[in-house]
CSV table of C-alpha atoms and ligand atoms in Angstrom, one decimal:
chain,number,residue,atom,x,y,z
M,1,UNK,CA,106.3,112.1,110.0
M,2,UNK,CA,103.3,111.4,112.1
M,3,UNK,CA,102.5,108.2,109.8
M,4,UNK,CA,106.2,107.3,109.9
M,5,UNK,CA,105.3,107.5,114.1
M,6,UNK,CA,102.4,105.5,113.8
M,7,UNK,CA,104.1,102.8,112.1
M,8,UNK,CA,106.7,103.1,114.6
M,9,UNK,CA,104.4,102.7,117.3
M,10,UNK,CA,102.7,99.9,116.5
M,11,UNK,CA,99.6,101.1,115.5
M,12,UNK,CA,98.0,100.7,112.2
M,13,UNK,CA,97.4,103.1,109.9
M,14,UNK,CA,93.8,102.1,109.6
M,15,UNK,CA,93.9,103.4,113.5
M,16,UNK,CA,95.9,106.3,112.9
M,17,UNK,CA,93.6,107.7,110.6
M,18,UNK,CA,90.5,106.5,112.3
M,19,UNK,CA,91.6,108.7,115.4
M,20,UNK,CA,92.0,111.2,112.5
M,21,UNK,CA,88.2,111.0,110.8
M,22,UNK,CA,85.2,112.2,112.4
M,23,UNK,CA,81.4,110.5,110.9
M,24,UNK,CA,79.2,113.4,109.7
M,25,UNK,CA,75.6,113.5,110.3
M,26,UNK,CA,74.8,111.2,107.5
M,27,UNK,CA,77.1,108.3,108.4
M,28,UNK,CA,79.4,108.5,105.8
M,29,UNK,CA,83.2,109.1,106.9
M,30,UNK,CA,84.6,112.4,106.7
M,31,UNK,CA,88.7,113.1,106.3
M,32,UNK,CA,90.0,115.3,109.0
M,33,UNK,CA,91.8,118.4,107.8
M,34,UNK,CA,94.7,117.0,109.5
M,35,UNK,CA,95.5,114.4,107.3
M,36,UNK,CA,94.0,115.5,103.9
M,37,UNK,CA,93.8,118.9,103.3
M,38,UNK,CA,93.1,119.0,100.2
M,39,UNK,CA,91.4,116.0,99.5
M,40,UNK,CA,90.8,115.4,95.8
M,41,UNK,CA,90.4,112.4,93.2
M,42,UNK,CA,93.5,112.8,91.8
M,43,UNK,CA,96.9,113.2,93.6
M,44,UNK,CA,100.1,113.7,92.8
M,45,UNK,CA,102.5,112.7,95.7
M,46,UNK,CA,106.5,112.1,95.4
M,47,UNK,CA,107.1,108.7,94.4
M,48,UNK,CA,102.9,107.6,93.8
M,49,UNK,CA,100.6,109.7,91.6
M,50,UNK,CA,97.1,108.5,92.3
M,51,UNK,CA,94.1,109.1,89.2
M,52,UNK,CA,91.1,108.0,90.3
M,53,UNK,CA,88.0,108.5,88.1
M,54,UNK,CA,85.0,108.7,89.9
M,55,UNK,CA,82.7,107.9,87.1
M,56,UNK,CA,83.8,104.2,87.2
M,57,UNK,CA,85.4,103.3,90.6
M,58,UNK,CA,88.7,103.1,89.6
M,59,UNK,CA,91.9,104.6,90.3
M,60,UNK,CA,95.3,104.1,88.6
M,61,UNK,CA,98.6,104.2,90.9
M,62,UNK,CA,101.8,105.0,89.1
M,63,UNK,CA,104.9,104.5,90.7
M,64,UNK,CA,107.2,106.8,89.7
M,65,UNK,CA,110.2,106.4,91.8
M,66,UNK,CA,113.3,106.5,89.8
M,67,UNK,CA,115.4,105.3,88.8
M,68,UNK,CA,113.7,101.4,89.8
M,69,UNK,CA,110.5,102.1,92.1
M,70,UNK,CA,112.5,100.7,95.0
M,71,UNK,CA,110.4,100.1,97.6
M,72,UNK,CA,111.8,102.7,100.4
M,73,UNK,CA,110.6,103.4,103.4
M,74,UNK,CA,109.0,106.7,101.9
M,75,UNK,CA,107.8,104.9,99.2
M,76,UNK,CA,106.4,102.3,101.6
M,77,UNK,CA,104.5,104.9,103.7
M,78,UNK,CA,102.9,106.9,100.8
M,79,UNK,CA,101.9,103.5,99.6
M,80,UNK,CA,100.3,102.7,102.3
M,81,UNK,CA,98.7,105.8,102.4
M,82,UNK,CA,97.2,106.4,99.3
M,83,UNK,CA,95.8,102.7,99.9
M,84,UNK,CA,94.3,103.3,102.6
M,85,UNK,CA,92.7,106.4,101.3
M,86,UNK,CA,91.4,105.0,98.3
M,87,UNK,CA,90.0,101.5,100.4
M,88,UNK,CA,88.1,104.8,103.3
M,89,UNK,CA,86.5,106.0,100.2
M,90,UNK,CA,83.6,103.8,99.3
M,91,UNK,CA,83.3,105.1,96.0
M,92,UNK,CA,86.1,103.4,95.0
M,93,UNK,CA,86.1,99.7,93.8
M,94,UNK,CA,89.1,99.2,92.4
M,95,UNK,CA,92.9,100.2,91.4
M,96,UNK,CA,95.4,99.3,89.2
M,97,UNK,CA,98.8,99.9,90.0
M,98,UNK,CA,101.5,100.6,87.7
M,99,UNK,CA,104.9,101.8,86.4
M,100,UNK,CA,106.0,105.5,84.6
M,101,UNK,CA,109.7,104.2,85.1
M,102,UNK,CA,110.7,102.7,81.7
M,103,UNK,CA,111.5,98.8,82.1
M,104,UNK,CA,111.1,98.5,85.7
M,105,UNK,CA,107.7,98.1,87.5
M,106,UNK,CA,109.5,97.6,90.8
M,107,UNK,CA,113.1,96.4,92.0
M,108,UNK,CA,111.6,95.0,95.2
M,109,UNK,CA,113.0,96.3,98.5
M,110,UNK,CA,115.5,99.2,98.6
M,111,UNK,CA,118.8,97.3,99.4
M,112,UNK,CA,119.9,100.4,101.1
M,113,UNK,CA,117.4,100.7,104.1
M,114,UNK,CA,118.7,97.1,104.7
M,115,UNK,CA,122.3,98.0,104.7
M,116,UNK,CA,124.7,99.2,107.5
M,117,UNK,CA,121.6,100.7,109.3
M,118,UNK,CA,120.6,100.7,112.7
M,119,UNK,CA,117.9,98.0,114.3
M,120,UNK,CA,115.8,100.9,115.0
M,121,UNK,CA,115.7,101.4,111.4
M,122,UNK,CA,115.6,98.1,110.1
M,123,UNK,CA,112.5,97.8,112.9
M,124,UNK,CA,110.8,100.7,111.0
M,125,UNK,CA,111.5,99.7,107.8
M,126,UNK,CA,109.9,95.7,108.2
M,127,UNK,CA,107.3,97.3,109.8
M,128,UNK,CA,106.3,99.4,106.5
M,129,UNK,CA,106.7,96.3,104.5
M,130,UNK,CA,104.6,94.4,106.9
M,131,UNK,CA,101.8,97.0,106.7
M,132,UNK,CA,102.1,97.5,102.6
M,133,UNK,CA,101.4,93.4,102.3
M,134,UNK,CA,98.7,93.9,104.9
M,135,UNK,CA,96.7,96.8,103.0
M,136,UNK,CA,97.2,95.6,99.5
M,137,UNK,CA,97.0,91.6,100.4
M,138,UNK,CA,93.9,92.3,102.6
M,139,UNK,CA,92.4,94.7,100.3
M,140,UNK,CA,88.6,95.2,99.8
M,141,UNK,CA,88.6,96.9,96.3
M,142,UNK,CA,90.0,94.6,93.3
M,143,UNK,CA,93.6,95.1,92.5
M,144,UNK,CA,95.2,94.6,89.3
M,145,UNK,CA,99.4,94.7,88.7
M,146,UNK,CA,99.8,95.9,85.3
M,147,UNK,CA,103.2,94.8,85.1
M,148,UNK,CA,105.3,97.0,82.5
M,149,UNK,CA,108.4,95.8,83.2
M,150,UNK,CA,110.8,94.1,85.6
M,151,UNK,CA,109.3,92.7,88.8
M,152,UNK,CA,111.7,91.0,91.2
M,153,UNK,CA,111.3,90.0,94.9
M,154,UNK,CA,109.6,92.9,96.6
M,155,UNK,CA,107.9,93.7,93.4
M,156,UNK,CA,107.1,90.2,92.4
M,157,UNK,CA,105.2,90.2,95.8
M,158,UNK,CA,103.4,93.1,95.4
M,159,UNK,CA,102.1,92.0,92.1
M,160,UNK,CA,100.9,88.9,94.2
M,161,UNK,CA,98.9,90.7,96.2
M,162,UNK,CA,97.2,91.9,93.6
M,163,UNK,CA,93.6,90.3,92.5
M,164,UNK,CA,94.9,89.5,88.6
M,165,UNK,CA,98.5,89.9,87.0
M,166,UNK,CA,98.9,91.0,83.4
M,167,UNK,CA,102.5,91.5,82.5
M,168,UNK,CA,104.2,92.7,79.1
M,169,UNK,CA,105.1,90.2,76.9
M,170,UNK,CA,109.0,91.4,77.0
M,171,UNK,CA,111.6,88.4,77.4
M,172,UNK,CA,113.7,90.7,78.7
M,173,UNK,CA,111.7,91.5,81.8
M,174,UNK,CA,111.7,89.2,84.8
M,175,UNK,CA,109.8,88.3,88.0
M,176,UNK,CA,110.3,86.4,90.4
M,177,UNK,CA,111.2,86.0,94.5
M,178,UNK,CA,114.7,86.3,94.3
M,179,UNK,CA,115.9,86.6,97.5
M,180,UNK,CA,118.6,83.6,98.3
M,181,UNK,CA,120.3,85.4,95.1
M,182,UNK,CA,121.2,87.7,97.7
M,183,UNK,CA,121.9,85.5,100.3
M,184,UNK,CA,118.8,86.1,102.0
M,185,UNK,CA,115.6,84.3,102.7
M,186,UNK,CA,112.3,85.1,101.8
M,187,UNK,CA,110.0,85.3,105.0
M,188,UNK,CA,107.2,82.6,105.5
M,189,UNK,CA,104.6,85.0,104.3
M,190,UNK,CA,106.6,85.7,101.5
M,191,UNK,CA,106.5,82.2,101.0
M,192,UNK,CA,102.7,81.7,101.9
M,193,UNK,CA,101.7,84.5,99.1
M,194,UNK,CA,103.7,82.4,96.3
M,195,UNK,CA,102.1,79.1,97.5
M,196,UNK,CA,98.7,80.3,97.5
M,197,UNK,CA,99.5,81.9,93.9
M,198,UNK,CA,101.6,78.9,92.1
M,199,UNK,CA,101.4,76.0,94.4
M,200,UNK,CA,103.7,74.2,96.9
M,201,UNK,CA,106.1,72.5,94.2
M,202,UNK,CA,106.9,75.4,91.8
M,203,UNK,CA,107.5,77.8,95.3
M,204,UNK,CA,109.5,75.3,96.4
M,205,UNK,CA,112.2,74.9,94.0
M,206,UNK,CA,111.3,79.1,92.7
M,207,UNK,CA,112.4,80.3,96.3
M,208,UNK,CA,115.5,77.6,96.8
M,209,UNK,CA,116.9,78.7,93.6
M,210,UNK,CA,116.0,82.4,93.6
M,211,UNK,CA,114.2,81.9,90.2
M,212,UNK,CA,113.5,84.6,87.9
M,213,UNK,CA,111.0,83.8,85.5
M,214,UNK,CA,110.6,85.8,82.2
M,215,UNK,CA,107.1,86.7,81.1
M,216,UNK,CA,106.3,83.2,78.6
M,217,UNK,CA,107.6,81.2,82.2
M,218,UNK,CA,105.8,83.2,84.5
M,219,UNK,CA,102.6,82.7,83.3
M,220,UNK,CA,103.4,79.2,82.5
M,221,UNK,CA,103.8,78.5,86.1
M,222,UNK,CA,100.7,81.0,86.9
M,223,UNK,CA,102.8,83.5,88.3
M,224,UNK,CA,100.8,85.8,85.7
M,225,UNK,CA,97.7,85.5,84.4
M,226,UNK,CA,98.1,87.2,81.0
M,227,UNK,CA,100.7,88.4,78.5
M,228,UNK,CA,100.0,91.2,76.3
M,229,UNK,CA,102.1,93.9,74.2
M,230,UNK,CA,103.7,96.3,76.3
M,231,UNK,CA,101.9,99.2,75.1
M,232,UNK,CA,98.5,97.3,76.0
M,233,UNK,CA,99.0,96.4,79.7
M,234,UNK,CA,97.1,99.6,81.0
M,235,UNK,CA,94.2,99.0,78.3
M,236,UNK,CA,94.0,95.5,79.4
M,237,UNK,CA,94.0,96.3,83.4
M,238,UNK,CA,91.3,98.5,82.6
M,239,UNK,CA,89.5,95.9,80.1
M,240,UNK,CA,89.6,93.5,83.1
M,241,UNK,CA,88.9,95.6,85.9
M,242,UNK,CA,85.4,96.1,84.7
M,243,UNK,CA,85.0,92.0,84.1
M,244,UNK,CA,85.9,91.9,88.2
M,245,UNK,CA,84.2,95.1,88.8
M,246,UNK,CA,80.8,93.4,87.5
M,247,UNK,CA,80.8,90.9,90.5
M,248,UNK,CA,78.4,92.0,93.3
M,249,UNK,CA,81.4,94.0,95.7
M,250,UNK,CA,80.2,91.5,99.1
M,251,UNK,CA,80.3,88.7,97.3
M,252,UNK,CA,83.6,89.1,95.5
M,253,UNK,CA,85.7,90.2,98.8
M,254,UNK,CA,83.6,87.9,101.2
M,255,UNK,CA,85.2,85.4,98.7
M,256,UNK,CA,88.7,86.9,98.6
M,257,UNK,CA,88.8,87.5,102.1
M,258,UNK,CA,87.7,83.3,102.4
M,259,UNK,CA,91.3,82.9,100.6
M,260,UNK,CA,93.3,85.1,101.8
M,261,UNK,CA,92.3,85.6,105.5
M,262,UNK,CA,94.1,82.4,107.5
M,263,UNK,CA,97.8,83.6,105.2
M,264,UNK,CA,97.0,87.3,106.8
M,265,UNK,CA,96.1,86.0,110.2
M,266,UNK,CA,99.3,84.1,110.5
M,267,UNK,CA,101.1,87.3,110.2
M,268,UNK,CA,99.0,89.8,112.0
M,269,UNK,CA,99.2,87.3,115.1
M,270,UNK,CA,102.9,87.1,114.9
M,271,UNK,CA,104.1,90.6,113.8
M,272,UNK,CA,106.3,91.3,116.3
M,273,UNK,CA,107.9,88.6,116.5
M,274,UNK,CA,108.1,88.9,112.8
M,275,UNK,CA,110.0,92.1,112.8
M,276,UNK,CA,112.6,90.7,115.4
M,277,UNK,CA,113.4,87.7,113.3
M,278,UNK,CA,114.0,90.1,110.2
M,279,UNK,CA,116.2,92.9,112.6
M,280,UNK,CA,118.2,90.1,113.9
M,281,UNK,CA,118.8,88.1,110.4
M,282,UNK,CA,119.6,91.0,108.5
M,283,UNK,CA,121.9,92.7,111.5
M,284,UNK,CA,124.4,89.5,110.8
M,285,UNK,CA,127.5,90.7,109.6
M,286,UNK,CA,126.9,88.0,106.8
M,287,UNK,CA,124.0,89.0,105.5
M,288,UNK,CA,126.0,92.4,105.6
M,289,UNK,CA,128.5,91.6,103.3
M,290,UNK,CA,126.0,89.3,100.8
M,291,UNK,CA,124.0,92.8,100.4
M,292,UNK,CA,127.1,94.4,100.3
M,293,UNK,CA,128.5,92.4,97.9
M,294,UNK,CA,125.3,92.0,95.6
M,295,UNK,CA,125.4,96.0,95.4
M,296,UNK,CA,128.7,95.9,94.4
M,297,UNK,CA,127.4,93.6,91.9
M,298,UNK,CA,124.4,95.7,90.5
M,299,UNK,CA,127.1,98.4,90.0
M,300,UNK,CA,129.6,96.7,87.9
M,301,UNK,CA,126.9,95.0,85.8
M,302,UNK,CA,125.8,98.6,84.6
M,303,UNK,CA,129.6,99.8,84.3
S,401,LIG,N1,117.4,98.7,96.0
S,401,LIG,C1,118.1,99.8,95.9
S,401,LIG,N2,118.8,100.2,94.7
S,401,LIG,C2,118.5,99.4,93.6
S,401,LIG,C3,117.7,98.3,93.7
S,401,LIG,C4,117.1,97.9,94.9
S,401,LIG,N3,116.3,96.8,95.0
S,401,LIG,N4,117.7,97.7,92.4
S,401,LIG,C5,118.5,98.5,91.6
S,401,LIG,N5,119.0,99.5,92.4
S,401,LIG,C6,119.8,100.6,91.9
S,401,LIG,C7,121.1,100.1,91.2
S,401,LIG,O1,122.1,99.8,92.2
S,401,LIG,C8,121.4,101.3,90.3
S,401,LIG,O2,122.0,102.3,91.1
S,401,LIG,P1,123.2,103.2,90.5
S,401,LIG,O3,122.4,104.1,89.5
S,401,LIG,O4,123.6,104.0,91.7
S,401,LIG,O5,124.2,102.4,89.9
S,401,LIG,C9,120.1,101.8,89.8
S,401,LIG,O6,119.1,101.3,90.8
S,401,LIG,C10,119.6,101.3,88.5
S,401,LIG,O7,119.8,99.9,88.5
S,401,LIG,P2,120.1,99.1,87.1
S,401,LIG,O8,121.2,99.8,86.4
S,401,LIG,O9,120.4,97.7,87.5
S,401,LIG,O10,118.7,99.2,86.3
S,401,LIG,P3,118.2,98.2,85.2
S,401,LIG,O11,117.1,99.0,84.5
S,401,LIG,O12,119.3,97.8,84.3
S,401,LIG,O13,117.7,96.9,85.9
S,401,LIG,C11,116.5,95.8,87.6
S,401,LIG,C12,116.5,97.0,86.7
S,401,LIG,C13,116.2,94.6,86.8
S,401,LIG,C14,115.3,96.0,88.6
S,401,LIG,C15,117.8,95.6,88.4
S,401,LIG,O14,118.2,96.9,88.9
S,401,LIG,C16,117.8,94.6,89.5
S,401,LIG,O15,117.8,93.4,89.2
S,401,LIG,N6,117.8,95.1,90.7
S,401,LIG,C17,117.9,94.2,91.9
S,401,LIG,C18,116.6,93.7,92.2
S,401,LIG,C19,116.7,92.8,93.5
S,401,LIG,O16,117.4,91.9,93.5
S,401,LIG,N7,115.9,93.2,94.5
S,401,LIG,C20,115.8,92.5,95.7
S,401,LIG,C21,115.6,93.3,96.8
S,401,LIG,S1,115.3,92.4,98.3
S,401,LIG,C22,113.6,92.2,98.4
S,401,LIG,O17,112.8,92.8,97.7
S,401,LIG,C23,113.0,91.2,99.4
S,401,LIG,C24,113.9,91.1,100.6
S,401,LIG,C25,113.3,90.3,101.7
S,401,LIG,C26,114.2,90.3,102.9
S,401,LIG,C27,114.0,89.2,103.8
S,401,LIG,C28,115.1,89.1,104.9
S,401,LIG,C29,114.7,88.2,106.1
């Protein structure tokens, strides 16, 4: 609850948790009993179970959110938490993050925390998805999206946040920003995180036309970087992971942060504003009835 506040409030969770941690003797930053009382490599929390193996620097987030990994407020805040653990803890280099739900790596945002809710909540809400593109986007440590199965809007952009995509070679999966499918429209960063991954042209006619690519397209366009057989995507995030892992650390995110800093910038200096835009676009009574209509949609295709 008292991260759910801090997102509320405006603050970051880097801050919440700062206020939180107290610097031993030696410098190095120790966890307040507050926040992690048992603080441990591996952890097992609702909807994210965290492994992280000290002897290489790497830690492997599952989501395991049935039935799709939607990306929930809850989920959004445990996200954000266990990222931010892992990127206070300087033993750790990198993660890989992952599905456990068969054929879905993520279904993007939950529909329902944008429907027939209150602006408070819709406030909250863009606030977590705000701060879950800000940690992973802006991350130190090298990421990696082993993508096991379907990956659309939400989850196409948390894949592009990552350092390096490798997806299952499935036709059946998909990936892709999606959002005027719904009758909605992607937000500039949205926008800006495609653009800097596939270029101007193919963002352009991906986001008018809601396009969702299957794996052999995706990495056509560079929306991936590999394709491998489903049971190899871990093995080959791992595989990888040490190729990245063998670049000097300052180097390698003095680089990234080179890339990726003027796209984060835009949005830190315009959050607010941001999270107004989104309260008062998805508050119309049309964009209402589009979600509304698309869930109805999602249910009959399964009946
Ligand atoms: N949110 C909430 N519930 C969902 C979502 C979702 N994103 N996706 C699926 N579900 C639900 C379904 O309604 C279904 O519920 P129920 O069991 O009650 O019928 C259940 O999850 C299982 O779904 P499926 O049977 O469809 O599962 P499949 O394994 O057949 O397919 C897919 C998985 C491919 C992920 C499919 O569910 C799908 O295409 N889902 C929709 C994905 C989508 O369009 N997401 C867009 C979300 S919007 C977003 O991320 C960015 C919004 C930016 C807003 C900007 C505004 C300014």
């Amino acid at each position: 609850m008292a991260l759910r506040a801090a997102l509320r409030n405006k603050s970051t969770l880097s801050g919440l948790l700062s206020q939180w941690s107290s610097c031993s003797s030696n410098g190095r930053v120790c966890v307040s009993p507050v926040l992690f009382a048992q603080r441990r490599n591996n952890s097992t929390s609702q909807k994210i179970k965290v492994d992280f193996d000290q002897s290489t620097g790497v830690a492997v987030m599952r989501f395991q959110s049935p039935p799709v990994n939607s990306l929930s407020l809850d989920f959004l805040t445990e996200l954000c938490i266990s990222v931010e653990k892992l990127e206070m803890d300087k033993s750790c280099r990198g993660v890989i993050i992952t599905s456990t739900q068969p054929k879905v790596f993520s279904a993007g945002l939950d529909i329902l925390e944008m429907y027939g809710k209150s602006p408070e909540h819709y406030r909250e809400f863009w606030r977590a998805v705000q701060e879950m593109w800000l940690k992973l986007y802006g991350s130190n440590m090298v990421t990696i999206a082993a993508i096991n199965g379907s990956s659309p809007a939400g989850g196409c952009l948390m894949s592009m946040t990552c350092d390096y995509r490798i997806m299952a070679d499935n036709p059946r999966y998909t990936i892709g920003l999606n959002e005027t499918l719904l009758g909605i429209v992607a937000p500039p960063w949205f926008k800006d995180t495609m653009s800097n991954t596939v270029g101007h042209r193919q963002t352009e006619m991906a986001l008018e036309l809601g396009l969702l690519y299957n794996p052999s397209e995706a990495l056509k366009i560079g929306l991936v970087d590999q394709l491998v057989p489903e049971d190899q995507v871990l093995t080959t995030a791992t595989q990888m992971m040490s190729k990245w892992l063998a670049i000097p650390d300052h180097a390698r995110h003095l680089t990234k942060s080179m890339m990726r800093k003027p796209t984060i910038d835009k949005l830190t200096s315009n959050r607010e504003a941001d999270i107004q835009h989104f309260v008062n676009f998805i508050s119309k009574d049309s964009i209402q009835k589009s979600l509304g209509m698309y869930m109805e949609m999602l249910k009959k295709r399964r009946g």
